[in-house]
Amino acid sequence: MEVLKEKVEEEEAAEREDAAERAERGEKMMRLMEVRKEETTMTQEMLRDLERKLSEIEVSIPEKPSTFTKDTIDISKLPLSYKSNTPKEEHLLQVADNFSRQYSLLCPDRVPLFLHPLNECEVPKFVSTTIRPTLMPYPELYNWDTCAQFVSDFLAMLPLPDPLKPPSYLYSSTTVLKHQKGNCFDFSTLLCSMLIGAGYDAYCVNGYGSQDLCHMDLTREVCPLTVKPKETVQEEEKAPPKKYAIKPPRDLSSRFEQEQEMKRQEEIKAAEEKRWRQEEERLMEVDSAKTDPLHGLRVHSWVLVLSGKREVPESFFIDPFTARSYSTQDDNFLGIESLWNHKNYWINMQDCWNCCKDLIFDLGDPVMWEYLLLGTDKPLLSPAEEEDNGANDDDDVENLGKEDEDKSFDMPNSWVEQIEISPEGTKTLEIKEWYQNREDMLELKHINKTTGLNIDYFKPGHPQALRVHSYTSMQPEMDRVMEFYEKARVDGLIKREETPKTMTEYYQGRPDFLSYRHINFGPRVKKLVLNSAESNPRPVVKIIERFFRNPAKPADEDVAERVFLILDERIQLRYHCREDHITASKREFLRRTEVDSKGNKIIMTPDMCISFEVEPMEHTKKLLYQYEAMMKLKNEEKLSRHQAWESELEVLEILKLREEEEEAHVLTTSIYDTKRNEKSKEYREAMERVMHEEHLRQVEAQLDYLAPFLAQLPPGEKLTRWQAVRLKDECLSDFKQRLINKANLIQARFEKETQELQKQQQWYQENQVTLTPEDEDLYLSYCSQAMFRIRILEQRLNRHKELAPLKYLALEEKLYKDPRLVELLKVFV
Amino acid sequence: MHQLCDMEPRVMDDDMLKLAVGEQGPRDEAGQLAKQEGILFKDVLSLQLDFQNILRIDNLWQFENLRKLQLDNNTIEKIEGLEKLTRLVWLDLSFNNIETIEGLDTLVNLEDLSLFNNRIAKIDSLDALVKLQVLSLGNNRIGNLMKIIYLRRFKDLRTLSLAGNPIAAAEDYRMFICAYLPDLVYLDFRRIDDHTKELAEVKHQYSTDELKHQENLMQARLEDEQARREELEEHKAAFVENLNGSFLFDSMYAEDVEGSKLASLPGVAELMETYKDKFVIICLNIFEYGLKQQEKRKAELDTFNERVQEAVQENQAQGRHRTAEFEEKHLLSLSTIRGESELTDIETKIADQREDIAELSNALMTLEMQLVEQLEETINMFERNIVDLVELFIENVQSLMAQCRDLENHHHEKLLEIAINILEKIVKGELDEDLPDDVRALFVDKDTIVNAVGASHDMHLLKIDNREDELVTRVNSWCTHLVDKIHKDEMTRNRRRVKEINQYGDHVQGELDSLECGDILD
């Protein structure tokens, strides 16, 4: 009863406030209201009726399922922690119950605490354990504003079943996320989990909010779309009027009329403003008339973010419904009953007569905030206390054990499963793929999934000089744009745009100054032979060609645009405009082939060429001139059509090439890429081999010919002269022996071969008569081979004879120069 | 040849030309048309008149645009009557009886000239043919190999034929030509190979080098002269030419007999020196001031031209935009009218279109009138400014000239004093130095010497006055000319634009009318 009374009192207080406010609004408004009231000529009866009706309507609006019923939740799949309590949790619940009993005893006039609502499995769970701090893996959800926006956007708002009481159920965030709807407690629990996960010092608040807040009613807020950013008017720096600059044309409009017009405008504006103001006043009136009877009693839950962590400079509220942040002084927040995070639960012991404006959020102060669990978390201490702590460090150390003892209980871990937000259901809108080292020079592939538009970007060096290719399908004759590196193309093509019926080409830097060609195609004429579809180009209906100004020609002879209307047999020419003129010459040729009355073909008549010339000239009037011009144009038309056909072919070719390239995926290797570049690898290996051989040869060259002789001497002793001489002589004689041996060897082989041959010849002479042709052949081949061998041996012997003395001398020379012997042999030289 | 000689020499008359033109004109369908219309001589680009036994070139003055003319195998004895054919590129006069090259001075575009098989003995009178590339002078009577040097001036000459001339018999002929005409590619219809070129170069290096050196010197001299002339021109434009030195001072004494006589008096030389120095300084002042003022005037004129150009451009852009817009609409409505079948509809549409045309020409005319007004104001402003500038210039120059005059007066007084002193000395017989007789003759009595000094003084003053007058009249006339020209230009511009607008309007109207007629006929 006490509580109810308080409520009533609050209501009254609110009404009083409203009345006071109304009084403040000034007399004028009051008068207006009175006028209004006077104007209403309704009877009391009607008024009541209307009131009733209105109230009915109001009730019927938010009639949604107040909460999603349990049968929509499939509890069977939920994990065990959802369905039961651990002993620790049980203990906690007992503590909480105990606390609640003490609290209701001590503060009998306050509403019962919101401590352990039932979860989706009908299991009571302490609110703090429902918060599951989670850091989302998405960088977008790292800041509070984006988190709040996500929660607000992702969940659908459900009103509380009873607007005056906290709900009896509080579901886990995972369930809420799954069903994408929830009440304010669900919202704030989820948001709080995310914010704490992201490192904010965030708390769920159970309190009282205004009607608008509780109903997520933003009608009285200024629409953010209408708030325009202040336009920074940048005055263009007007160049100072130059000398001889012509004056603007005289303004001939009447000033009087302008003034009148201005006046009229102002009047309209004033009237509008007046109307607007009246409207506003009316709205205000309506608002004030519609004071909430439950003002201050509506239960709401929101999130409090305290300053300190994540560089939050000042504590603030976040309304999870709208994702808006409010200062703690805001009028919409009418009172706080309790608040909690994942570690503890605090009850507000301060008076909320002035909304939340006077509240101090120093949770470490037990006078203002009654905590449920002792010292589970270091509560926010005021700076002074913190300093004290710093000063009494030693005490702290001493008290540590004691504190641990005091810590009778620790908040159990959250029973809620890891909150997961999967990007399921989100659509891939764009895909960008970057490539490197491709032989087709593809650099970036940009795929827009919504429009189906693919854009390929190429680096310079594509065989067709392609730069950008944007298309929706690889089929020919569809919408597509190809851009080219025009410098790499002979025809200077920059861009070719295609639609199913047209083709537009842009050129630059051509010797014929062509800049633009637009071709309209007609429907393809069906041919009987189906398999020749490729060679059946679409008929060209119209060709428009534009040219840059050719400075070598006079403007009157320089065609700016020519249009071939092929079906009409009509050619239109427009020339460039002369420097000092505003009109350009035109000429139109009608190619009618007519026959005159005598049956002769009319070659050219004056009406076949309609021309307008800026400066009429003599020779252009001549039929001959016109005829020749027309003949030339006819030829050029043919050429242009051919060009169009070639362009089409080129498109086909490029498309084919692109498809092949896409399939092949050939990579290029840079010449600097030593690992992948096969050619350079081979080359390098060859080089290395050569180097190696060179090295070997060098080693061989450095072969120590004295080593075997030196080894015979006692090691570590210095050579005497006699020894040195002996060494040298031995070495030389050894070498000589070697040379002789070699010569002998060759000689021996030579003799052996010769003997063999002689033997064979003898044998042949003897048996010549009886020999079969095969044997004869055998013999002949043996002879030639033997002769060859003998010759070679002979050559080798000769060479050896020639070289041996030289080699001997070379060795001697070397020995004289040998660093080990040089000192000792000097005398003999 | 024999047959040709027998034939009567023919005259190049109209009939002959017409026949030739007709025969050589377009063929087939185009020919039919040409016959129908007739061909004007001035439209003919190429003409062939060979084997006609022509004795004298005549009646060609109408062929203004002729590019190629063949007069070979005739009996022409003199090159004449080609003065008007300035566009000629190709001229063939081979197998005639020409003895001297002449009458080609106006054919500046000629690239190919053939004088094969004539009686020419000397290469000259080709100076005007700066673009000459091919010259055929074979089978002539050219005998002096050194005259080939004349051809060095034709920088584009690549083909030359001289075979059949007496010089071709010289053993050094080919080498000589290759050395002296190194840019030549073909000689006597044969390509000159690099080897020959090198040989020739080595052989004649000494003389060609000297020639080159001389040519370079000549070139440098010409350039110098050109630069000097340009500078003088610039000074003239500033109206202060020859004031950057002692030119005026020297001219003062140039015709002054007495002055030069008096200058030999003792003491006068020093006086003259200082006088000259001072005078020259003032002249230099005038000169510098003049140049500065010229620059100022030029800048003024430039800004004016620039602004006017901008205004005109902008106006033109607007006009173009208007016409383009109209054109689009016009074409559209024309095609709708063509497609329309209901007569009343056509009429209303045509009436609408007529209104549009009127509106367009009104709008264009308004734009033009606006521009005229704006420009007039600007031009007047410019006129005022430029006249002010000129007046200031004249004033300052006049004051400087007055200084000159003061100097002269001062000098005159001094001179008089010295003269009288000397006279007195002479009278007293105290004069030490010897005076030349003609000078001594002046010192007969006081009147004579005073008159002499006075005459010199008057002469000087006259020179100064003349110079000043010249400057003032010239700058004034320049100013009036300039302003007149600007006014006239603006007027012609206006006329042209108005004419253009009217013409366009008439054309569009005509199109509409023809459409109407066609409809009525249909």
mmCIF file with all atom_site columns, C-alpha atoms in Angstrom, chain A residues 289-362:
data_model
loop_
_atom_site.group_PDB
_atom_site.id
_atom_site.type_symbol
_atom_site.label_atom_id
_atom_site.label_alt_id
_atom_site.label_comp_id
_atom_site.label_asym_id
_atom_site.label_entity_id
_atom_site.label_seq_id
_atom_site.pdbx_PDB_ins_code
_atom_site.Cartn_x
_atom_site.Cartn_y
_atom_site.Cartn_z
_atom_site.occupancy
_atom_site.B_iso_or_equiv
_atom_site.pdbx_formal_charge
_atom_site.auth_seq_id
_atom_site.auth_comp_id
_atom_site.auth_asym_id
_atom_site.auth_atom_id
_atom_site.pdbx_PDB_model_num
ATOM 1  C CA . ALA A 1 289 ? -3.259 17.754 -22.073 1.00 0.00 ? 289 ALA A CA 1
ATOM 2  C CA . LYS A 1 290 ? -2.097 14.221 -22.530 1.00 0.00 ? 290 LYS A CA 1
ATOM 3  C CA . THR A 1 291 ? -0.107 13.880 -19.365 1.00 0.00 ? 291 THR A CA 1
ATOM 4  C CA . ASP A 1 292 ? 0.717  10.359 -18.553 1.00 0.00 ? 292 ASP A CA 1
ATOM 5  C CA . PRO A 1 293 ? -1.277 9.058  -15.587 1.00 0.00 ? 293 PRO A CA 1
ATOM 6  C CA . LEU A 1 294 ? 1.416  6.510  -14.951 1.00 0.00 ? 294 LEU A CA 1
ATOM 7  C CA . HIS A 1 295 ? 4.223  9.067  -15.058 1.00 0.00 ? 295 HIS A CA 1
ATOM 8  C CA . GLY A 1 296 ? 7.094  7.924  -12.906 1.00 0.00 ? 296 GLY A CA 1
ATOM 9  C CA . LEU A 1 297 ? 5.710  4.440  -12.462 1.00 0.00 ? 297 LEU A CA 1
ATOM 10 C CA . ARG A 1 298 ? 6.604  2.966  -15.788 1.00 0.00 ? 298 ARG A CA 1
ATOM 11 C CA . VAL A 1 299 ? 9.359  0.458  -15.400 1.00 0.00 ? 299 VAL A CA 1
ATOM 12 C CA . HIS A 1 300 ? 12.142 0.681  -17.931 1.00 0.00 ? 300 HIS A CA 1
ATOM 13 C CA . SER A 1 301 ? 15.542 -0.776 -18.301 1.00 0.00 ? 301 SER A CA 1
ATOM 14 C CA . TRP A 1 302 ? 18.484 0.916  -19.931 1.00 0.00 ? 302 TRP A CA 1
ATOM 15 C CA . VAL A 1 303 ? 22.231 0.903  -19.845 1.00 0.00 ? 303 VAL A CA 1
ATOM 16 C CA . LEU A 1 304 ? 24.493 3.073  -17.802 1.00 0.00 ? 304 LEU A CA 1
ATOM 17 C CA . VAL A 1 305 ? 28.025 3.622  -18.979 1.00 0.00 ? 305 VAL A CA 1
ATOM 18 C CA . LEU A 1 306 ? 30.309 4.984  -16.340 1.00 0.00 ? 306 LEU A CA 1
ATOM 19 C CA . SER A 1 307 ? 33.256 7.159  -17.103 1.00 0.00 ? 307 SER A CA 1
ATOM 20 C CA . GLY A 1 308 ? 36.768 5.888  -16.777 1.00 0.00 ? 308 GLY A CA 1
ATOM 21 C CA . LYS A 1 309 ? 37.132 2.937  -19.083 1.00 0.00 ? 309 LYS A CA 1
ATOM 22 C CA . ARG A 1 310 ? 37.556 3.175  -22.826 1.00 0.00 ? 310 ARG A CA 1
ATOM 23 C CA . GLU A 1 311 ? 38.227 6.881  -22.449 1.00 0.00 ? 311 GLU A CA 1
ATOM 24 C CA . VAL A 1 312 ? 34.640 7.703  -21.625 1.00 0.00 ? 312 VAL A CA 1
ATOM 25 C CA . PRO A 1 313 ? 34.908 11.193 -20.186 1.00 0.00 ? 313 PRO A CA 1
ATOM 26 C CA . GLU A 1 314 ? 31.496 11.363 -18.555 1.00 0.00 ? 314 GLU A CA 1
ATOM 27 C CA . SER A 1 315 ? 28.894 8.855  -17.443 1.00 0.00 ? 315 SER A CA 1
ATOM 28 C CA . PHE A 1 316 ? 25.859 8.586  -19.652 1.00 0.00 ? 316 PHE A CA 1
ATOM 29 C CA . PHE A 1 317 ? 22.763 6.518  -20.330 1.00 0.00 ? 317 PHE A CA 1
ATOM 30 C CA . ILE A 1 318 ? 21.980 4.579  -23.454 1.00 0.00 ? 318 ILE A CA 1
ATOM 31 C CA . ASP A 1 319 ? 18.420 3.818  -24.263 1.00 0.00 ? 319 ASP A CA 1
ATOM 32 C CA . PRO A 1 320 ? 18.705 0.404  -25.915 1.00 0.00 ? 320 PRO A CA 1
ATOM 33 C CA . PHE A 1 321 ? 15.449 0.828  -27.842 1.00 0.00 ? 321 PHE A CA 1
ATOM 34 C CA . THR A 1 322 ? 16.539 3.866  -29.759 1.00 0.00 ? 322 THR A CA 1
ATOM 35 C CA . ALA A 1 323 ? 20.312 3.533  -29.385 1.00 0.00 ? 323 ALA A CA 1
ATOM 36 C CA . ARG A 1 324 ? 20.431 7.133  -28.330 1.00 0.00 ? 324 ARG A CA 1
ATOM 37 C CA . SER A 1 325 ? 22.698 8.336  -25.607 1.00 0.00 ? 325 SER A CA 1
ATOM 38 C CA . TYR A 1 326 ? 21.388 10.626 -22.918 1.00 0.00 ? 326 TYR A CA 1
ATOM 39 C CA . SER A 1 327 ? 23.114 12.522 -20.215 1.00 0.00 ? 327 SER A CA 1
ATOM 40 C CA . THR A 1 328 ? 22.420 11.315 -16.708 1.00 0.00 ? 328 THR A CA 1
ATOM 41 C CA . GLN A 1 329 ? 20.512 14.543 -16.189 1.00 0.00 ? 329 GLN A CA 1
ATOM 42 C CA . ASP A 1 330 ? 17.939 13.765 -18.854 1.00 0.00 ? 330 ASP A CA 1
ATOM 43 C CA . ASP A 1 331 ? 14.264 14.291 -18.081 1.00 0.00 ? 331 ASP A CA 1
ATOM 44 C CA . ASN A 1 332 ? 13.205 10.992 -19.568 1.00 0.00 ? 332 ASN A CA 1
ATOM 45 C CA . PHE A 1 333 ? 14.875 8.955  -16.843 1.00 0.00 ? 333 PHE A CA 1
ATOM 46 C CA . LEU A 1 334 ? 12.751 9.276  -13.778 1.00 0.00 ? 334 LEU A CA 1
ATOM 47 C CA . GLY A 1 335 ? 14.393 7.027  -11.272 1.00 0.00 ? 335 GLY A CA 1
ATOM 48 C CA . ILE A 1 336 ? 16.687 4.118  -10.651 1.00 0.00 ? 336 ILE A CA 1
ATOM 49 C CA . GLU A 1 337 ? 15.749 1.150  -8.531  1.00 0.00 ? 337 GLU A CA 1
ATOM 50 C CA . SER A 1 338 ? 18.847 -0.935 -8.965  1.00 0.00 ? 338 SER A CA 1
ATOM 51 C CA . LEU A 1 339 ? 21.663 -1.645 -11.370 1.00 0.00 ? 339 LEU A CA 1
ATOM 52 C CA . TRP A 1 340 ? 23.964 -4.558 -12.060 1.00 0.00 ? 340 TRP A CA 1
ATOM 53 C CA . ASN A 1 341 ? 26.739 -5.777 -14.164 1.00 0.00 ? 341 ASN A CA 1
ATOM 54 C CA . HIS A 1 342 ? 28.169 -9.263 -14.551 1.00 0.00 ? 342 HIS A CA 1
ATOM 55 C CA . LYS A 1 343 ? 29.845 -9.092 -11.169 1.00 0.00 ? 343 LYS A CA 1
ATOM 56 C CA . ASN A 1 344 ? 27.601 -7.416 -8.748  1.00 0.00 ? 344 ASN A CA 1
ATOM 57 C CA . TYR A 1 345 ? 24.247 -5.854 -8.011  1.00 0.00 ? 345 TYR A CA 1
ATOM 58 C CA . TRP A 1 346 ? 23.692 -2.458 -6.478  1.00 0.00 ? 346 TRP A CA 1
ATOM 59 C CA . ILE A 1 347 ? 20.521 -0.904 -5.077  1.00 0.00 ? 347 ILE A CA 1
ATOM 60 C CA . ASN A 1 348 ? 20.048 2.794  -5.322  1.00 0.00 ? 348 ASN A CA 1
ATOM 61 C CA . MET A 1 349 ? 19.671 4.281  -1.861  1.00 0.00 ? 349 MET A CA 1
ATOM 62 C CA . GLN A 1 350 ? 19.368 7.862  -3.090  1.00 0.00 ? 350 GLN A CA 1
ATOM 63 C CA . ASP A 1 351 ? 16.137 9.735  -3.450  1.00 0.00 ? 351 ASP A CA 1
ATOM 64 C CA . CYS A 1 352 ? 14.859 10.113 -6.951  1.00 0.00 ? 352 CYS A CA 1
ATOM 65 C CA . TRP A 1 353 ? 12.487 13.009 -6.380  1.00 0.00 ? 353 TRP A CA 1
ATOM 66 C CA . ASN A 1 354 ? 14.330 15.026 -9.036  1.00 0.00 ? 354 ASN A CA 1
ATOM 67 C CA . CYS A 1 355 ? 14.549 12.231 -11.583 1.00 0.00 ? 355 CYS A CA 1
ATOM 68 C CA . CYS A 1 356 ? 18.139 11.064 -11.875 1.00 0.00 ? 356 CYS A CA 1
ATOM 69 C CA . LYS A 1 357 ? 19.582 14.526 -11.808 1.00 0.00 ? 357 LYS A CA 1
ATOM 70 C CA . ASP A 1 358 ? 21.006 14.390 -8.322  1.00 0.00 ? 358 ASP A CA 1
ATOM 71 C CA . LEU A 1 359 ? 22.186 10.835 -8.416  1.00 0.00 ? 359 LEU A CA 1
ATOM 72 C CA . ILE A 1 360 ? 25.839 10.232 -7.846  1.00 0.00 ? 360 ILE A CA 1
ATOM 73 C CA . PHE A 1 361 ? 27.170 7.183  -9.582  1.00 0.00 ? 361 PHE A CA 1
ATOM 74 C CA . ASP A 1 362 ? 29.877 6.344  -7.127  1.00 0.00 ? 362 ASP A CA 1
#
